[in-house]
Amino acid sequence: MSAALVLHDLARHYGGVRALDGVSVQIEAGHCVALIGPNGAGKSTCFACLAGQQPPTRGRVLWRGEDVTALTPAERLARGIARTFQVAQTFEALTVRENVQLVLVRERLSWWDRLAAREAHAAQSFLERLGLQHDAERLAAQLPYGARKRLELAMALAGLAPGQPHLLLLDEPAAGLAPEERRDMMALVRTVADAGVTVLYTEHNMDAVFGVADRVLVLMQGRLVADGTPEAVARDVRVQRDYLGADFAPKAGGDA
């Protein structure tokens, strides 16, 4: 099976700082892959290069065989690449449903257009998928943080063009969530991947990695130091020594 996402010698330098230093990875379509590492390892820089927010200093990003390295975030979105952020980004003055509708209405809205009348049924379907159907009429600003994270995920999914393969980049989807909310969020992420979406996500919470991801990539100081199944990475001597700790042992069911 050919890889869907390919990073070839990807690097991003800021003066003398090598935030990303020659990362090469291939990810299969429909896989759920976690990108982990200590603060400053280069995870956010990697995501910014993948999503188009920052150009790499060198290297290439290929999606489904197309070189997308020079494309803007909007151009990547049109090709099926979407991103969420560590801090949930929603339109707080709009209702939950209107947040999704705004993403679904792909053409520019005229001043006389009523957003509430556009793509309402499709928006509701996304809300039901993410368990937000009962919050549809609430303002996004009124949602508890866990629900706002789910709304951002709904918006990311709604923004993907229909009828083509999708890549979802999730920047710490479980950040700031209580343990039960974290389990619910990662179950949703796993469901999205099982539906055929290629998922790459960063995380610091190991219970959002083990029992969820098919594969784990470990970045340290801008370089890829481990790549394998969650169980293999947990046993990696360098990863234990420099990141997870020698006593780390993932528990059954994804609780670490």
Tab-separated table of N, CA and C in Angstrom, residues 85-220:
chain	number	residue	atom	x	y	z
A	85	PHE	N	-6.517	23.288	16.566
A	85	PHE	CA	-5.450	23.900	17.346
A	85	PHE	C	-5.541	23.480	18.809
A	86	GLN	N	-4.440	23.691	19.540
A	86	GLN	CA	-4.391	23.289	20.946
A	86	GLN	C	-5.475	23.988	21.759
A	87	VAL	N	-5.656	25.291	21.532
A	87	VAL	CA	-6.734	26.050	22.165
A	87	VAL	C	-7.887	26.125	21.172
A	88	ALA	N	-9.057	25.645	21.566
A	88	ALA	CA	-10.204	25.571	20.651
A	88	ALA	C	-10.494	26.928	20.030
A	89	GLN	N	-10.657	26.942	18.712
A	89	GLN	CA	-10.936	28.170	17.981
A	89	GLN	C	-12.319	28.077	17.345
A	90	THR	N	-13.264	28.806	17.941
A	90	THR	CA	-14.630	28.838	17.427
A	90	THR	C	-15.089	30.294	17.352
A	91	PHE	N	-16.225	30.505	16.713
A	91	PHE	CA	-16.814	31.841	16.619
A	91	PHE	C	-17.807	31.991	17.769
A	92	GLU	N	-17.381	32.672	18.832
A	92	GLU	CA	-18.136	32.658	20.073
A	92	GLU	C	-19.473	33.382	19.978
A	93	ALA	N	-19.604	34.345	19.067
A	93	ALA	CA	-20.849	35.110	18.962
A	93	ALA	C	-21.904	34.385	18.141
A	94	LEU	N	-21.537	33.255	17.516
A	94	LEU	CA	-22.485	32.473	16.726
A	94	LEU	C	-22.966	31.276	17.538
A	95	THR	N	-24.107	30.734	17.145
A	95	THR	CA	-24.573	29.510	17.789
A	95	THR	C	-23.684	28.345	17.361
A	96	VAL	N	-23.847	27.244	18.062
A	96	VAL	CA	-23.085	26.044	17.744
A	96	VAL	C	-23.363	25.607	16.304
A	97	ARG	N	-24.646	25.582	15.925
A	97	ARG	CA	-24.984	25.186	14.563
A	97	ARG	C	-24.421	26.179	13.541
A	98	GLU	N	-24.505	27.466	13.832
A	98	GLU	CA	-24.018	28.476	12.893
A	98	GLU	C	-22.507	28.377	12.691
A	99	ASN	N	-21.766	27.953	13.717
A	99	ASN	CA	-20.337	27.742	13.542
A	99	ASN	C	-20.068	26.724	12.440
A	100	VAL	N	-20.831	25.635	12.449
A	100	VAL	CA	-20.641	24.602	11.434
A	100	VAL	C	-21.187	25.068	10.092
A	101	GLN	N	-22.316	25.767	10.106
A	101	GLN	CA	-22.878	26.280	8.862
A	101	GLN	C	-21.902	27.220	8.158
A	102	LEU	N	-21.230	28.062	8.934
A	102	LEU	CA	-20.292	29.014	8.348
A	102	LEU	C	-19.179	28.298	7.595
A	103	VAL	N	-18.758	27.147	8.112
A	103	VAL	CA	-17.728	26.361	7.439
A	103	VAL	C	-18.292	25.682	6.196
A	104	LEU	N	-19.534	25.200	6.285
A	104	LEU	CA	-20.135	24.463	5.178
A	104	LEU	C	-20.458	25.352	3.978
A	105	VAL	N	-20.784	26.621	4.227
A	105	VAL	CA	-21.086	27.543	3.129
A	105	VAL	C	-19.763	27.992	2.514
A	106	ARG	N	-19.352	27.345	1.467
A	106	ARG	CA	-18.000	27.517	0.963
A	106	ARG	C	-17.820	28.786	0.130
A	107	GLU	N	-18.924	29.309	-0.433
A	107	GLU	CA	-18.798	30.554	-1.180
A	107	GLU	C	-18.967	31.740	-0.232
A	108	ARG	N	-18.551	32.931	-0.669
A	108	ARG	CA	-18.649	34.128	0.152
A	108	ARG	C	-20.121	34.487	0.377
A	109	LEU	N	-20.466	34.783	1.625
A	109	LEU	CA	-21.833	35.169	1.950
A	109	LEU	C	-22.064	36.638	1.618
A	110	SER	N	-23.209	36.948	1.001
A	110	SER	CA	-23.593	38.338	0.768
A	110	SER	C	-24.169	38.926	2.047
A	111	TRP	N	-24.200	40.242	2.142
A	111	TRP	CA	-24.659	40.884	3.376
A	111	TRP	C	-26.123	40.586	3.676
A	112	TRP	N	-26.891	40.282	2.622
A	112	TRP	CA	-28.319	39.999	2.846
A	112	TRP	C	-28.582	38.505	3.116
A	113	ASP	N	-27.565	37.685	2.985
A	113	ASP	CA	-27.729	36.257	3.203
A	113	ASP	C	-27.977	35.964	4.677
A	114	ARG	N	-28.877	35.055	4.969
A	114	ARG	CA	-29.124	34.630	6.340
A	114	ARG	C	-28.404	33.308	6.581
A	115	LEU	N	-27.360	33.353	7.411
A	115	LEU	CA	-26.569	32.158	7.684
A	115	LEU	C	-27.434	31.037	8.239
A	116	ALA	N	-28.402	31.388	9.085
A	116	ALA	CA	-29.230	30.366	9.732
A	116	ALA	C	-30.013	29.521	8.735
A	117	ALA	N	-30.199	30.035	7.519
A	117	ALA	CA	-30.975	29.308	6.514
A	117	ALA	C	-30.098	28.448	5.601
A	118	ARG	N	-28.796	28.502	5.785
A	118	ARG	CA	-27.876	27.814	4.868
A	118	ARG	C	-27.323	26.539	5.497
A	119	GLU	N	-27.437	25.415	4.784
A	119	GLU	CA	-26.816	24.137	5.162
A	119	GLU	C	-27.202	23.676	6.573
A	120	ALA	N	-28.423	24.014	6.998
A	120	ALA	CA	-28.823	23.708	8.372
A	120	ALA	C	-28.881	22.196	8.622
A	121	HIS	N	-29.418	21.440	7.669
A	121	HIS	CA	-29.550	19.992	7.855
A	121	HIS	C	-28.169	19.341	7.912
A	122	ALA	N	-27.278	19.743	7.001
A	122	ALA	CA	-25.930	19.168	6.994
A	122	ALA	C	-25.189	19.510	8.276
A	123	ALA	N	-25.352	20.746	8.736
A	123	ALA	CA	-24.696	21.162	9.980
A	123	ALA	C	-25.185	20.331	11.155
A	124	GLN	N	-26.484	20.079	11.192
A	124	GLN	CA	-27.041	19.291	12.285
A	124	GLN	C	-26.487	17.867	12.270
A	125	SER	N	-26.250	17.336	11.083
A	125	SER	CA	-25.682	15.984	10.972
A	125	SER	C	-24.291	15.927	11.593
A	126	PHE	N	-23.474	16.959	11.358
A	126	PHE	CA	-22.145	16.999	11.969
A	126	PHE	C	-22.247	17.119	13.486
A	127	LEU	N	-23.198	17.897	13.956
A	127	LEU	CA	-23.373	18.049	15.396
A	127	LEU	C	-23.785	16.728	16.036
A	128	GLU	N	-24.656	15.991	15.372
A	128	GLU	CA	-25.070	14.691	15.888
A	128	GLU	C	-23.888	13.720	15.923
A	129	ARG	N	-23.048	13.805	14.922
A	129	ARG	CA	-21.863	12.941	14.852
A	129	ARG	C	-20.932	13.180	16.033
A	130	LEU	N	-20.868	14.425	16.499
A	130	LEU	CA	-19.971	14.799	17.601
A	130	LEU	C	-20.705	14.937	18.937
A	131	GLY	N	-21.985	14.531	18.987
A	131	GLY	CA	-22.730	14.572	20.239
A	131	GLY	C	-23.102	15.967	20.696
A	132	LEU	N	-23.265	16.894	19.762
A	132	LEU	CA	-23.576	18.293	20.093
A	132	LEU	C	-24.970	18.718	19.640
A	133	GLN	N	-25.802	17.780	19.239
A	133	GLN	CA	-27.098	18.123	18.662
A	133	GLN	C	-27.995	18.895	19.631
A	134	HIS	N	-27.864	18.615	20.933
A	134	HIS	CA	-28.723	19.296	21.913
A	134	HIS	C	-28.211	20.698	22.254
A	135	ASP	N	-27.020	21.041	21.775
A	135	ASP	CA	-26.444	22.371	22.021
A	135	ASP	C	-26.516	23.261	20.785
A	136	ALA	N	-27.257	22.840	19.774
A	136	ALA	CA	-27.226	23.527	18.483
A	136	ALA	C	-27.571	25.013	18.576
A	137	GLU	N	-28.512	25.385	19.453
A	137	GLU	CA	-28.968	26.774	19.534
A	137	GLU	C	-28.195	27.603	20.559
A	138	ARG	N	-27.303	26.994	21.293
A	138	ARG	CA	-26.507	27.742	22.270
A	138	ARG	C	-25.402	28.526	21.571
A	139	LEU	N	-25.032	29.652	22.134
A	139	LEU	CA	-23.862	30.366	21.640
A	139	LEU	C	-22.615	29.551	21.956
A	140	ALA	N	-21.663	29.579	21.039
A	140	ALA	CA	-20.430	28.831	21.267
A	140	ALA	C	-19.734	29.280	22.548
A	141	ALA	N	-19.857	30.570	22.869
A	141	ALA	CA	-19.222	31.105	24.077
A	141	ALA	C	-19.787	30.497	25.348
A	142	GLN	N	-20.996	29.929	25.277
A	142	GLN	CA	-21.644	29.353	26.457
A	142	GLN	C	-21.282	27.889	26.689
A	143	LEU	N	-20.579	27.285	25.755
A	143	LEU	CA	-20.243	25.869	25.891
A	143	LEU	C	-19.129	25.660	26.901
A	144	PRO	N	-19.186	24.579	27.665
A	144	PRO	CA	-18.010	24.202	28.456
A	144	PRO	C	-16.863	23.843	27.528
A	145	TYR	N	-15.639	23.864	28.055
A	145	TYR	CA	-14.470	23.756	27.179
A	145	TYR	C	-14.436	22.446	26.402
A	146	GLY	N	-14.814	21.353	27.042
A	146	GLY	CA	-14.800	20.080	26.335
A	146	GLY	C	-15.714	20.077	25.129
A	147	ALA	N	-16.893	20.692	25.261
A	147	ALA	CA	-17.830	20.777	24.135
A	147	ALA	C	-17.278	21.688	23.043
A	148	ARG	N	-16.568	22.737	23.433
A	148	ARG	CA	-15.959	23.620	22.424
A	148	ARG	C	-14.898	22.876	21.626
A	149	LYS	N	-14.159	21.990	22.274
A	149	LYS	CA	-13.176	21.184	21.543
A	149	LYS	C	-13.874	20.262	20.545
A	150	ARG	N	-15.019	19.708	20.950
A	150	ARG	CA	-15.774	18.860	20.025
A	150	ARG	C	-16.352	19.684	18.886
A	151	LEU	N	-16.775	20.914	19.181
A	151	LEU	CA	-17.278	21.790	18.124
A	151	LEU	C	-16.181	22.106	17.122
A	152	GLU	N	-14.977	22.370	17.605
A	152	GLU	CA	-13.877	22.640	16.680
A	152	GLU	C	-13.610	21.434	15.785
A	153	LEU	N	-13.714	20.233	16.348
A	153	LEU	CA	-13.535	19.025	15.542
A	153	LEU	C	-14.645	18.908	14.505
A	154	ALA	N	-15.874	19.216	14.892
A	154	ALA	CA	-16.992	19.199	13.939
A	154	ALA	C	-16.743	20.191	12.806
A	155	MET	N	-16.227	21.375	13.141
A	155	MET	CA	-15.942	22.388	12.122
A	155	MET	C	-14.838	21.919	11.177
A	156	ALA	N	-13.814	21.273	11.732
A	156	ALA	CA	-12.731	20.766	10.887
A	156	ALA	C	-13.239	19.711	9.913
A	157	LEU	N	-14.075	18.810	10.401
A	157	LEU	CA	-14.642	17.780	9.529
A	157	LEU	C	-15.559	18.390	8.477
A	158	ALA	N	-16.349	19.395	8.882
A	158	ALA	CA	-17.258	20.046	7.933
A	158	ALA	C	-16.499	20.789	6.849
A	159	GLY	N	-15.302	21.261	7.166
A	159	GLY	CA	-14.532	22.017	6.187
A	159	GLY	C	-13.877	21.178	5.120
A	160	LEU	N	-13.816	19.871	5.324
A	160	LEU	CA	-13.181	19.002	4.347
A	160	LEU	C	-14.078	18.826	3.131
A	161	ALA	N	-13.489	18.957	1.961
A	161	ALA	CA	-14.257	18.809	0.728
A	161	ALA	C	-14.776	17.382	0.602
A	162	PRO	N	-16.061	17.224	0.246
A	162	PRO	CA	-16.633	15.876	0.141
A	162	PRO	C	-16.089	15.126	-1.068
A	163	GLY	N	-16.138	13.804	-0.983
A	163	GLY	CA	-15.809	12.978	-2.131
A	163	GLY	C	-14.340	12.787	-2.405
A	164	GLN	N	-13.465	13.016	-1.399
A	164	GLN	CA	-12.042	12.799	-1.597
A	164	GLN	C	-11.401	12.352	-0.283
A	165	PRO	N	-10.190	11.769	-0.345
A	165	PRO	CA	-9.524	11.353	0.890
A	165	PRO	C	-9.208	12.555	1.781
A	166	HIS	N	-9.220	12.336	3.082
A	166	HIS	CA	-9.049	13.427	4.033
A	166	HIS	C	-7.887	13.166	4.983
A	167	LEU	N	-7.197	14.253	5.331
A	167	LEU	CA	-6.157	14.239	6.355
A	167	LEU	C	-6.552	15.234	7.430
A	168	LEU	N	-6.639	14.759	8.674
A	168	LEU	CA	-7.021	15.608	9.793
A	168	LEU	C	-5.820	15.744	10.728
A	169	LEU	N	-5.371	16.991	10.920
A	169	LEU	CA	-4.256	17.308	11.802
A	169	LEU	C	-4.828	17.875	13.099
A	170	LEU	N	-4.666	17.170	14.196
A	170	LEU	CA	-5.259	17.577	15.463
A	170	LEU	C	-4.146	17.949	16.441
A	171	ASP	N	-4.103	19.222	16.818
A	171	ASP	CA	-3.075	19.726	17.723
A	171	ASP	C	-3.585	19.611	19.166
A	172	GLU	N	-3.137	18.577	19.858
A	172	GLU	CA	-3.537	18.292	21.241
A	172	GLU	C	-5.060	18.325	21.421
A	173	PRO	N	-5.765	17.404	20.797
A	173	PRO	CA	-7.235	17.400	20.889
A	173	PRO	C	-7.759	17.222	22.303
A	174	ALA	N	-6.954	16.624	23.197
A	174	ALA	CA	-7.421	16.383	24.561
A	174	ALA	C	-6.887	17.395	25.564
A	175	ALA	N	-6.191	18.436	25.083
A	175	ALA	CA	-5.585	19.414	25.994
A	175	ALA	C	-6.657	20.143	26.806
A	176	GLY	N	-6.449	20.257	28.095
A	176	GLY	CA	-7.356	21.000	28.961
A	176	GLY	C	-8.608	20.250	29.363
A	177	LEU	N	-8.725	18.994	28.980
A	177	LEU	CA	-9.930	18.227	29.286
A	177	LEU	C	-9.732	17.363	30.532
A	178	ALA	N	-10.808	17.173	31.264
A	178	ALA	CA	-10.801	16.261	32.402
A	178	ALA	C	-10.671	14.829	31.885
A	179	PRO	N	-10.233	13.884	32.723
A	179	PRO	CA	-10.003	12.509	32.253
A	179	PRO	C	-11.178	11.892	31.498
A	180	GLU	N	-12.404	12.048	32.003
A	180	GLU	CA	-13.554	11.458	31.307
A	180	GLU	C	-13.794	12.135	29.961
A	181	GLU	N	-13.664	13.464	29.927
A	181	GLU	CA	-13.809	14.192	28.658
A	181	GLU	C	-12.707	13.772	27.686
A	182	ARG	N	-11.515	13.553	28.210
A	182	ARG	CA	-10.392	13.153	27.363
A	182	ARG	C	-10.671	11.798	26.722
A	183	ARG	N	-11.202	10.861	27.511
A	183	ARG	CA	-11.543	9.548	26.952
A	183	ARG	C	-12.611	9.672	25.866
A	184	ASP	N	-13.612	10.512	26.105
A	184	ASP	CA	-14.672	10.704	25.112
A	184	ASP	C	-14.131	11.323	23.830
A	185	MET	N	-13.260	12.339	23.986
A	185	MET	CA	-12.694	12.992	22.811
A	185	MET	C	-11.862	12.016	21.991
A	186	MET	N	-11.028	11.231	22.657
A	186	MET	CA	-10.166	10.318	21.913
A	186	MET	C	-10.961	9.168	21.302
A	187	ALA	N	-12.089	8.810	21.903
A	187	ALA	CA	-12.972	7.824	21.270
A	187	ALA	C	-13.536	8.392	19.975
A	188	LEU	N	-13.856	9.683	19.970
A	188	LEU	CA	-14.327	10.332	18.745
A	188	LEU	C	-13.227	10.355	17.684
A	189	VAL	N	-12.014	10.676	18.109
A	189	VAL	CA	-10.887	10.693	17.169
A	189	VAL	C	-10.698	9.312	16.559
A	190	ARG	N	-10.785	8.283	17.386
A	190	ARG	CA	-10.629	6.917	16.892
A	190	ARG	C	-11.753	6.564	15.906
A	191	THR	N	-12.970	7.023	16.183
A	191	THR	CA	-14.098	6.778	15.285
A	191	THR	C	-13.882	7.442	13.935
A	192	VAL	N	-13.347	8.668	13.957
A	192	VAL	CA	-13.056	9.384	12.705
A	192	VAL	C	-12.040	8.603	11.878
A	193	ALA	N	-10.989	8.115	12.522
A	193	ALA	CA	-9.978	7.339	11.803
A	193	ALA	C	-10.555	6.034	11.263
A	194	ASP	N	-11.384	5.386	12.065
A	194	ASP	CA	-11.983	4.123	11.628
A	194	ASP	C	-12.918	4.317	10.439
A	195	ALA	N	-13.400	5.558	10.246
A	195	ALA	CA	-14.263	5.864	9.104
A	195	ALA	C	-13.456	6.147	7.829
A	196	GLY	N	-12.111	6.070	7.935
A	196	GLY	CA	-11.282	6.212	6.739
A	196	GLY	C	-10.484	7.489	6.643
A	197	VAL	N	-10.615	8.383	7.628
A	197	VAL	CA	-9.847	9.624	7.615
A	197	VAL	C	-8.449	9.341	8.161
A	198	THR	N	-7.430	9.850	7.480
A	198	THR	CA	-6.062	9.760	7.988
A	198	THR	C	-5.904	10.810	9.083
A	199	VAL	N	-5.498	10.382	10.273
A	199	VAL	CA	-5.417	11.286	11.423
A	199	VAL	C	-3.980	11.323	11.935
A	200	LEU	N	-3.449	12.542	12.076
A	200	LEU	CA	-2.164	12.762	12.741
A	200	LEU	C	-2.415	13.749	13.862
A	201	TYR	N	-2.079	13.374	15.098
A	201	TYR	CA	-2.361	14.261	16.216
A	201	TYR	C	-1.184	14.335	17.172
A	202	THR	N	-1.023	15.504	17.800
A	202	THR	CA	-0.015	15.679	18.839
A	202	THR	C	-0.681	15.524	20.195
A	203	GLU	N	0.091	15.067	21.172
A	203	GLU	CA	-0.455	14.907	22.522
A	203	GLU	C	0.655	14.887	23.560
A	204	HIS	N	0.328	15.392	24.763
A	204	HIS	CA	1.173	15.240	25.936
A	204	HIS	C	0.586	14.216	26.903
A	205	ASN	N	-0.728	14.019	26.852
A	205	ASN	CA	-1.393	13.045	27.723
A	205	ASN	C	-1.238	11.646	27.139
A	206	MET	N	-0.503	10.810	27.829
A	206	MET	CA	-0.233	9.483	27.276
A	206	MET	C	-1.473	8.602	27.232
A	207	ASP	N	-2.491	8.906	28.068
A	207	ASP	CA	-3.720	8.127	27.982
A	207	ASP	C	-4.524	8.493	26.739
A	208	ALA	N	-4.122	9.550	26.034
A	208	ALA	CA	-4.739	9.897	24.755
A	208	ALA	C	-3.940	9.333	23.584
A	209	VAL	N	-2.899	8.578	23.910
A	209	VAL	CA	-2.039	7.979	22.884
A	209	VAL	C	-2.181	6.457	22.902
A	210	PHE	N	-1.893	5.862	24.048
A	210	PHE	CA	-1.927	4.407	24.151
A	210	PHE	C	-3.377	3.928	24.241
A	211	GLY	N	-3.697	2.969	23.384
A	211	GLY	CA	-5.067	2.497	23.277
A	211	GLY	C	-5.868	3.239	22.228
A	212	VAL	N	-5.257	4.273	21.601
A	212	VAL	CA	-5.942	5.062	20.570
A	212	VAL	C	-5.178	5.000	19.249
A	213	ALA	N	-3.902	5.331	19.290
A	213	ALA	CA	-3.102	5.440	18.068
A	213	ALA	C	-2.691	4.062	17.534
A	214	ASP	N	-2.647	3.949	16.199
A	214	ASP	CA	-2.098	2.754	15.560
A	214	ASP	C	-0.573	2.776	15.609
A	215	ARG	N	-0.035	3.992	15.657
A	215	ARG	CA	1.402	4.182	15.497
A	215	ARG	C	1.801	5.450	16.241
A	216	VAL	N	3.012	5.485	16.760
A	216	VAL	CA	3.501	6.645	17.500
A	216	VAL	C	4.830	7.104	16.911
A	217	LEU	N	4.925	8.420	16.672
A	217	LEU	CA	6.164	9.057	16.244
A	217	LEU	C	6.669	9.907	17.411
A	218	VAL	N	7.957	9.870	17.669
A	218	VAL	CA	8.525	10.649	18.774
A	218	VAL	C	9.547	11.634	18.219
A	219	LEU	N	9.287	12.923	18.466
A	219	LEU	CA	10.213	13.980	18.093
A	219	LEU	C	10.987	14.445	19.319
A	220	MET	N	12.268	14.688	19.126
A	220	MET	CA	13.096	15.322	20.147
A	220	MET	C	14.087	16.233	19.453
